[in-house]
Amino acid sequence: MREAPAKAARAAAAPPAAAAAAAARAEDAGAAWAQVLGKQLVRHTGSGVERVDTAEALRGKHVGLYFSAHWCPPCRQFTPRLADTYTKLTKDDVEWEVVFVSFDRAPEQFEEYFGSMPWLAVPFDDQQLRDTLGRKFRVQGIPSLVMMGPDTTILCANARAAVAVDPNGAKFPWEGASEPRGFPLPWMLLAILVFWLIQVFVLPRKGQ
């Protein structure tokens, strides 16, 4: 007889079936993000960079994977635009996050570039994961923005142009939007090489 009140109390305290199912789905979604992006991401704080739990940071959110690099001029032009959109949507309580996947060549470049970003990033020291993500999402050029739903499904394989034409996020999460790919990496590297050769060999001769 004494157990009846205790059982009733436990029953009253237990969440409804629907709430429990939703909580389980959210937990699964958080685990799914950890499988895609690793167990930890990094973010800036007032005193430096800290690691955060991927599942906790991304659970229940839309996520934009941002493939970019400091050495890429189109990337440096697009990053402030994306940051403006990110800030506007965040202020409107939109559940989303951006995760920077760096194509930088040195940690110093990554740190300087990431310092201008208000979102999260894959740790630069996990090069294997960064390379894997580039192949998995078939990144042919940068900057590239891949929009994904809270369950990690791809909604828009390359959403850079969608952000450019919809900076206020009226059509967020831009599902099904299409755009031309970023500048192909091989051609971009060739252009950088040609520019360097001109700077080293051609311009000095003109100055003589």
Rosetta silent file (secondary structure, phi, psi, omega in degrees, C-alpha in Angstrom):
SEQUENCE: MREAPAKAARAAAAPPAAAAAAAARAEDAGAAWAQVLGKQLVRHTGSGVERVDTAEALRGKHVGLYFSAHWCPPCRQFTPRLADTYTKLTKDDVEWEVVFVSFDRAPEQFEEYFGSMPWLAVPFDDQQLRDTLGRKFRVQGIPSLVMMGPDTTILCANARAAVAVDPNGAKFPWEGASEPRGFPLPWMLLAILVFWLIQVFVLPRKGQ
SCORE:     score description
SCORE:     0.000 S_00000001
   1 L     0.000  -34.419 -177.833    0.000    0.000    0.000 S_00000001
   2 L   -69.835  -22.752 -177.511    2.856    2.408    0.738 S_00000001
   3 H   -76.736  -18.334 -176.041    4.255    1.997   -2.769 S_00000001
   4 H   -60.247  -49.381  178.656    1.134    3.381   -4.449 S_00000001
   5 H   -59.941  -38.104 -179.895    1.877    7.086   -3.757 S_00000001
   6 H   -65.025  -42.446  178.264    5.473    6.622   -4.917 S_00000001
   7 H   -63.717  -40.350  179.242    4.346    4.973   -8.153 S_00000001
   8 H   -63.900  -40.215  179.639    1.831    7.742   -8.735 S_00000001
   9 H   -64.712  -41.584  178.970    4.506   10.373   -8.172 S_00000001
  10 H   -65.239  -39.061  179.627    6.859    8.678  -10.630 S_00000001
  11 H   -64.629  -40.418 -179.702    4.084    8.431  -13.208 S_00000001
  12 H   -68.406  -34.302 -177.857    3.238   12.116  -12.802 S_00000001
  13 H   -78.476  -22.854 -177.635    6.884   13.109  -13.103 S_00000001
  14 L   -66.915  139.944  179.551    7.498   10.960  -16.190 S_00000001
  15 L   -69.766  152.547  176.058    7.383   12.919  -19.499 S_00000001
  16 L   -59.855  159.805 -177.298    4.561   12.181  -21.939 S_00000001
  17 H   -59.346  -39.800 -178.646    5.321    9.622  -24.627 S_00000001
  18 H   -65.231  -42.052  179.465    5.494   12.280  -27.322 S_00000001
  19 H   -65.671  -39.088  179.067    7.959   14.385  -25.338 S_00000001
  20 H   -64.815  -40.147  179.168   10.086   11.331  -24.611 S_00000001
  21 H   -65.634  -40.090  178.633   10.136   10.402  -28.286 S_00000001
  22 H   -64.509  -40.612  178.730   11.130   13.947  -29.238 S_00000001
  23 H   -63.927  -38.698  179.061   13.921   13.915  -26.677 S_00000001
  24 H   -66.124  -39.998  178.461   15.163   10.602  -28.047 S_00000001
  25 H   -64.845  -40.600  178.526   15.157   11.966  -31.596 S_00000001
  26 H   -63.410  -40.348  178.684   17.092   15.037  -30.473 S_00000001
  27 H   -63.596  -42.329  178.552   19.633   12.831  -28.727 S_00000001
  28 H   -64.251  -39.299 -179.995   20.027   10.726  -31.867 S_00000001
  29 H   -64.474  -40.063  177.273   20.431   13.881  -33.974 S_00000001
  30 H   -62.215  -41.818  178.285   23.188   15.134  -31.702 S_00000001
  31 H   -65.169  -35.284  179.541   24.991   11.821  -31.994 S_00000001
  32 H   -64.508  -39.147  177.696   24.603   11.956  -35.779 S_00000001
  33 H   -64.314  -37.971  178.540   26.373   15.331  -35.902 S_00000001
  34 H   -64.395  -33.381  177.797   29.239   13.897  -33.884 S_00000001
  35 H   -68.703  -34.955 -178.440   29.560   11.101  -36.430 S_00000001
  36 H   -78.648  -43.642 -168.956   29.772   13.613  -39.292 S_00000001
  37 H  -114.140    6.822 -178.081   31.961   16.292  -37.689 S_00000001
  38 L    87.853  167.901 -174.165   33.791   14.528  -34.889 S_00000001
  39 L   -73.861  -24.846 -176.549   33.175   14.683  -31.169 S_00000001
  40 E  -134.677  144.503  171.410   34.491   18.224  -30.681 S_00000001
  41 E  -118.052  175.978  177.346   34.456   21.546  -32.517 S_00000001
  42 E  -122.761  152.690  176.051   36.189   24.813  -31.632 S_00000001
  43 E  -147.194  159.413  178.289   34.852   28.316  -31.018 S_00000001
  44 E   -84.356  143.372  170.952   36.217   31.688  -29.998 S_00000001
  45 E  -122.545 -179.382  178.926   35.758   33.054  -26.511 S_00000001
  46 L   -65.267  -21.867 -175.730   36.792   36.350  -25.046 S_00000001
  47 L  -113.941    4.009 -179.885   40.101   34.848  -23.947 S_00000001
  48 E   151.087 -148.828 -178.052   40.925   32.485  -26.803 S_00000001
  49 E  -114.361  136.942  177.935   39.688   29.296  -28.445 S_00000001
  50 E  -130.418  156.157  177.449   37.915   26.475  -26.648 S_00000001
  51 E   -91.632  142.744 -179.655   36.633   23.064  -27.651 S_00000001
  52 E  -128.302  155.342  178.944   32.921   22.300  -27.435 S_00000001
  53 E   -73.357  123.518 -175.946   30.922   19.100  -27.598 S_00000001
  54 H   -60.871  -46.922 -177.524   29.607   18.668  -31.143 S_00000001
  55 H   -60.301  -43.136 -179.551   26.399   16.890  -30.154 S_00000001
  56 H   -67.810  -39.403 -175.275   25.492   19.551  -27.587 S_00000001
  57 H   -72.326  -31.007 -171.413   26.341   22.460  -29.895 S_00000001
  58 H  -112.429   -4.566 -176.783   24.426   21.213  -32.952 S_00000001
  59 L   -57.560  125.471  176.493   21.544   19.159  -31.559 S_00000001
  60 L    78.754    8.822 -174.980   18.257   20.216  -33.173 S_00000001
  61 L  -112.833  150.753  162.893   19.854   22.814  -35.458 S_00000001
  62 E   -72.832  147.916 -177.104   20.235   23.389  -39.166 S_00000001
  63 E  -134.652  133.929  172.624   23.933   23.517  -40.000 S_00000001
  64 E  -106.655  118.016  175.219   25.852   25.176  -42.799 S_00000001
  65 E   -85.541  118.882 -174.245   29.238   23.619  -43.535 S_00000001
  66 E  -108.331  104.879  178.119   31.430   26.447  -44.763 S_00000001
  67 E   -90.504  120.273 -171.885   34.437   25.349  -46.825 S_00000001
  68 E  -161.168  171.760  179.476   36.775   28.303  -47.151 S_00000001
  69 L  -156.238  149.960 -179.377   40.368   29.529  -46.819 S_00000001
  70 L   -64.982  -34.149 -175.589   42.232   32.705  -45.963 S_00000001
  71 L   -76.837   -5.081 -175.382   44.316   32.575  -49.162 S_00000001
  72 L   -97.590  109.183 -178.887   41.173   32.595  -51.353 S_00000001
  73 H   -56.677  -44.618  177.371   40.062   36.158  -52.327 S_00000001
  74 H   -60.300  -31.318  177.982   36.434   35.162  -53.145 S_00000001
  75 H   -66.239  -44.723 -178.632   36.267   33.507  -49.724 S_00000001
  76 H   -67.203  -24.853  175.536   37.391   36.655  -47.928 S_00000001
  77 H   -77.080  -37.170 -175.605   34.741   38.607  -49.837 S_00000001
  78 H   -80.491  -31.678 -175.106   31.946   36.176  -49.006 S_00000001
  79 H   -55.260  -45.940  178.277   32.747   35.570  -45.330 S_00000001
  80 H   -62.770  -33.815  177.743   31.530   39.011  -44.097 S_00000001
  81 H   -66.280  -43.896  177.883   28.280   38.548  -46.040 S_00000001
  82 H   -64.249  -37.768  178.898   27.719   35.152  -44.481 S_00000001
  83 H   -63.138  -38.749  177.537   28.530   36.603  -41.060 S_00000001
  84 H   -62.806  -45.277  178.997   25.849   39.285  -41.544 S_00000001
  85 H   -64.155  -41.959  178.829   23.264   36.634  -42.452 S_00000001
  86 H   -58.628  -45.903 -178.384   24.365   34.466  -39.544 S_00000001
  87 H   -65.555  -42.897 -179.390   23.960   37.350  -37.097 S_00000001
  88 H   -62.879  -47.100 -178.637   20.538   38.352  -38.438 S_00000001
  89 H   -67.682  -37.238  178.848   19.117   34.836  -38.285 S_00000001
  90 H   -64.702  -40.332  177.676   20.615   34.194  -34.856 S_00000001
  91 H   -65.290  -26.772  177.423   19.029   37.380  -33.509 S_00000001
  92 L   -86.536   11.798  177.473   15.704   36.125  -34.890 S_00000001
  93 L    63.719   29.001  174.061   16.150   32.953  -32.799 S_00000001
  94 L   -74.612  131.297 -178.589   16.601   30.721  -35.836 S_00000001
  95 L   -82.112   87.783  177.034   18.031   27.382  -34.736 S_00000001
  96 E  -150.417  165.053  178.883   21.076   27.128  -36.959 S_00000001
  97 E  -148.771  152.765  173.684   24.848   27.086  -36.833 S_00000001
  98 E  -112.559  138.403  177.614   27.732   27.450  -39.267 S_00000001
  99 E  -122.912  118.051 -179.304   30.789   25.199  -39.055 S_00000001
 100 E   -79.405  125.493  173.998   33.959   26.355  -40.790 S_00000001
 101 E  -112.493  106.909 -169.683   35.947   23.634  -42.566 S_00000001
 102 E   -79.085  137.089  169.620   39.312   25.189  -43.327 S_00000001
 103 L  -106.771   17.178  179.115   41.268   24.716  -46.535 S_00000001
 104 L   -68.320  159.204 -175.353   44.103   26.838  -45.125 S_00000001
 105 L   -98.091  -17.455 -176.378   47.656   25.539  -45.379 S_00000001
 106 L  -139.841  149.407 -179.618   49.029   26.668  -42.012 S_00000001
 107 H   -60.730  -31.409  179.374   47.605   27.029  -38.494 S_00000001
 108 H   -64.406  -40.168  177.507   48.523   30.723  -38.446 S_00000001
 109 H   -64.094  -44.378  178.833   46.332   31.327  -41.509 S_00000001
 110 H   -59.893  -47.370 -176.445   43.490   29.382  -39.934 S_00000001
 111 H   -63.425  -41.324  179.293   43.716   31.261  -36.641 S_00000001
 112 H   -65.848  -44.506 -177.510   43.750   34.672  -38.314 S_00000001
 113 H   -70.057  -45.318  179.884   40.847   33.831  -40.619 S_00000001
 114 H   -63.082  -26.772  178.466   38.771   32.040  -37.979 S_00000001
 115 L   -63.572  -18.509  179.089   39.223   35.078  -35.752 S_00000001
 116 L   -93.578    3.729 -173.903   36.916   37.009  -38.100 S_00000001
 117 L  -110.853  139.779 -179.055   34.125   34.416  -37.832 S_00000001
 118 L   -92.780    7.185 -173.011   31.334   34.268  -35.207 S_00000001
 119 L  -114.611 -163.200 -176.919   30.619   30.531  -35.592 S_00000001
 120 E   -93.807  172.337  178.317   32.218   27.149  -34.925 S_00000001
 121 E  -150.440  152.430  168.212   34.970   25.294  -36.770 S_00000001
 122 L   -71.418  133.637 -179.403   36.400   21.839  -37.243 S_00000001
 123 L   -53.407  134.105 -177.901   39.736   21.796  -35.363 S_00000001
 124 L   -64.227  -30.858 -177.643   42.556   22.662  -37.743 S_00000001
 125 L   -73.270   -6.664  176.350   44.758   19.925  -36.303 S_00000001
 126 L   -97.745   68.705 -176.457   42.272   17.289  -37.511 S_00000001
 127 H   -64.475  -34.871  179.824   43.415   17.400  -41.125 S_00000001
 128 H   -60.182  -43.072  178.795   42.138   13.905  -41.839 S_00000001
 129 H   -66.900  -42.437 -179.958   38.587   14.938  -40.947 S_00000001
 130 H   -61.867  -42.034  177.553   38.834   18.157  -42.945 S_00000001
 131 H   -65.650  -40.169  179.716   40.039   16.245  -45.998 S_00000001
 132 H   -62.776  -41.791  179.543   37.330   13.628  -45.522 S_00000001
 133 H   -65.125  -39.766  177.783   34.606   16.278  -45.386 S_00000001
 134 H   -60.309  -41.492  178.339   35.894   17.899  -48.561 S_00000001
 135 H   -72.449  -42.653 -176.537   35.674   14.576  -50.392 S_00000001
 136 H   -60.368  -40.695 -177.925   32.376   13.529  -48.822 S_00000001
 137 L   -97.447   12.284  171.940   30.612   16.712  -49.877 S_00000001
 138 L    52.443   49.155 -179.599   32.392   16.807  -53.247 S_00000001
 139 L   -74.962  113.337 -179.609   33.818   20.267  -52.782 S_00000001
 140 L  -100.328  -17.971 -179.552   35.242   21.275  -56.155 S_00000001
 141 E  -159.324  159.365  179.900   35.770   24.952  -55.393 S_00000001
 142 E  -127.917  151.921    3.182   35.654   27.445  -52.555 S_00000001
 143 L   -74.738  149.033  177.772   33.918   29.221  -50.972 S_00000001
 144 E  -138.945  135.623 -179.399   31.233   26.574  -50.689 S_00000001
 145 E  -123.227  118.727  179.851   28.326   26.412  -48.251 S_00000001
 146 E  -107.027  116.032  179.712   26.483   23.119  -47.710 S_00000001
 147 E   -91.546  132.067 -178.401   23.164   23.458  -45.857 S_00000001
 148 E  -128.799  148.351  178.190   22.039   20.477  -43.802 S_00000001
 149 L   -79.847  171.736 -179.614   18.922   19.754  -41.777 S_00000001
 150 L   -58.648  -20.957  178.759   18.868   18.908  -38.055 S_00000001
 151 L   -95.483   12.417  177.510   18.986   15.207  -38.991 S_00000001
 152 L    75.506    8.589  174.936   22.187   15.793  -41.065 S_00000001
 153 L   -75.039  146.824 -179.750   20.431   15.396  -44.428 S_00000001
 154 E   -79.669  123.430  178.151   21.692   17.708  -47.176 S_00000001
 155 E   -96.893  -36.058 -179.840   19.147   20.409  -48.039 S_00000001
 156 E  -148.293  113.644 -172.732   21.280   22.477  -50.401 S_00000001
 157 L   -67.036  -24.970  179.266   24.605   21.161  -51.657 S_00000001
 158 L  -152.338   95.549 -169.414   25.979   24.626  -52.368 S_00000001
 159 L  -100.455   16.015 -177.415   24.070   27.525  -50.819 S_00000001
 160 H   -60.909  -47.795 -178.962   26.539   30.366  -51.350 S_00000001
 161 H   -66.509  -33.169  178.877   24.468   32.080  -54.050 S_00000001
 162 H   -60.958  -41.040  177.259   21.297   31.557  -52.013 S_00000001
 163 H   -67.288  -37.495 -178.405   22.810   33.595  -49.189 S_00000001
 164 H   -63.690  -39.249 -178.088   23.985   36.232  -51.666 S_00000001
 165 H   -90.716  -14.163 -178.897   20.475   36.790  -53.076 S_00000001
 166 L  -132.892   62.725 -174.513   18.673   36.251  -49.756 S_00000001
 167 L   -65.305  -22.088  179.087   20.936   37.844  -47.117 S_00000001
 168 L   -87.071   -4.470  176.011   18.059   38.289  -44.654 S_00000001
 169 L    74.097   28.722 -179.850   17.236   34.578  -44.755 S_00000001
 170 L   -62.265  -30.636 -178.939   13.619   34.946  -45.889 S_00000001
 171 L  -106.864   17.547  177.475   13.856   31.554  -47.632 S_00000001
 172 L   -53.947  137.128    8.771   16.009   29.874  -44.995 S_00000001
 173 L   -95.025   28.283  174.331   17.164   27.070  -45.066 S_00000001
 174 L    59.293   37.128 -176.965   17.269   27.520  -48.841 S_00000001
 175 L   -63.375  128.948  177.812   16.234   23.930  -49.454 S_00000001
 176 L    82.058   -4.309  178.985   16.695   22.909  -53.064 S_00000001
 177 L   -65.826  148.170  179.618   18.407   26.173  -54.048 S_00000001
 178 L  -126.634  161.181 -179.488   21.128   25.797  -56.640 S_00000001
 179 L  -161.672  158.297  172.612   24.113   27.872  -57.625 S_00000001
 180 L   -67.515  147.605  179.984   27.244   27.654  -59.697 S_00000001
 181 L   -65.345  161.725  175.074   30.146   26.116  -57.853 S_00000001
 182 L   -65.302  173.738 -178.590   32.930   28.199  -56.407 S_00000001
 183 E   -60.821  125.210 -175.867   36.058   28.867  -58.396 S_00000001
 184 E   -56.409  135.719 -176.402   37.635   25.426  -59.092 S_00000001
 185 H   -58.639  -44.879 -179.551   40.588   24.772  -56.829 S_00000001
 186 H   -59.796  -41.744  179.776   43.048   23.639  -59.544 S_00000001
 187 H   -69.608  -34.494  178.054   42.441   26.779  -61.602 S_00000001
 188 H   -65.419  -42.415  178.663   42.628   28.945  -58.497 S_00000001
 189 H   -65.173  -37.889  177.369   45.998   27.466  -57.567 S_00000001
 190 H   -64.141  -41.325  179.107   47.224   27.987  -61.128 S_00000001
 191 H   -62.892  -40.042  178.096   46.095   31.622  -61.010 S_00000001
 192 H   -64.181  -40.712  179.070   47.971   32.133  -57.739 S_00000001
 193 H   -63.351  -44.247  179.071   51.109   30.581  -59.265 S_00000001
 194 H   -62.354  -42.782  179.011   50.895   32.839  -62.331 S_00000001
 195 H   -60.574  -41.963 -179.877   50.405   35.888  -60.105 S_00000001
 196 H   -65.074  -42.288  179.512   53.465   34.911  -58.060 S_00000001
 197 H   -62.303  -39.670  178.053   55.593   34.410  -61.178 S_00000001
 198 H   -63.584  -43.733 -179.238   54.603   37.844  -62.452 S_00000001
 199 H   -63.812  -36.520 -173.929   55.484   39.423  -59.121 S_00000001
 200 H   -84.943  -40.669 -170.130   58.871   37.686  -58.952 S_00000001
 201 H  -109.445  -32.971 -173.542   60.104   37.715  -62.544 S_00000001
 202 H   -88.505  -53.061 -175.536   58.154   40.216  -64.661 S_00000001
 203 H   -62.281  -40.513  177.947   57.608   43.283  -62.496 S_00000001
 204 H   -59.670  -35.450  179.404   61.233   43.547  -61.273 S_00000001
 205 H   -66.783  -36.910  178.760   62.442   43.669  -64.900 S_00000001
 206 H   -66.101  -29.129 -178.762   60.059   46.515  -65.711 S_00000001
 207 H   -79.519  -11.855 -178.559   61.456   48.466  -62.800 S_00000001
 208 L   -77.088    0.000    0.000   65.036   48.191  -64.071 S_00000001
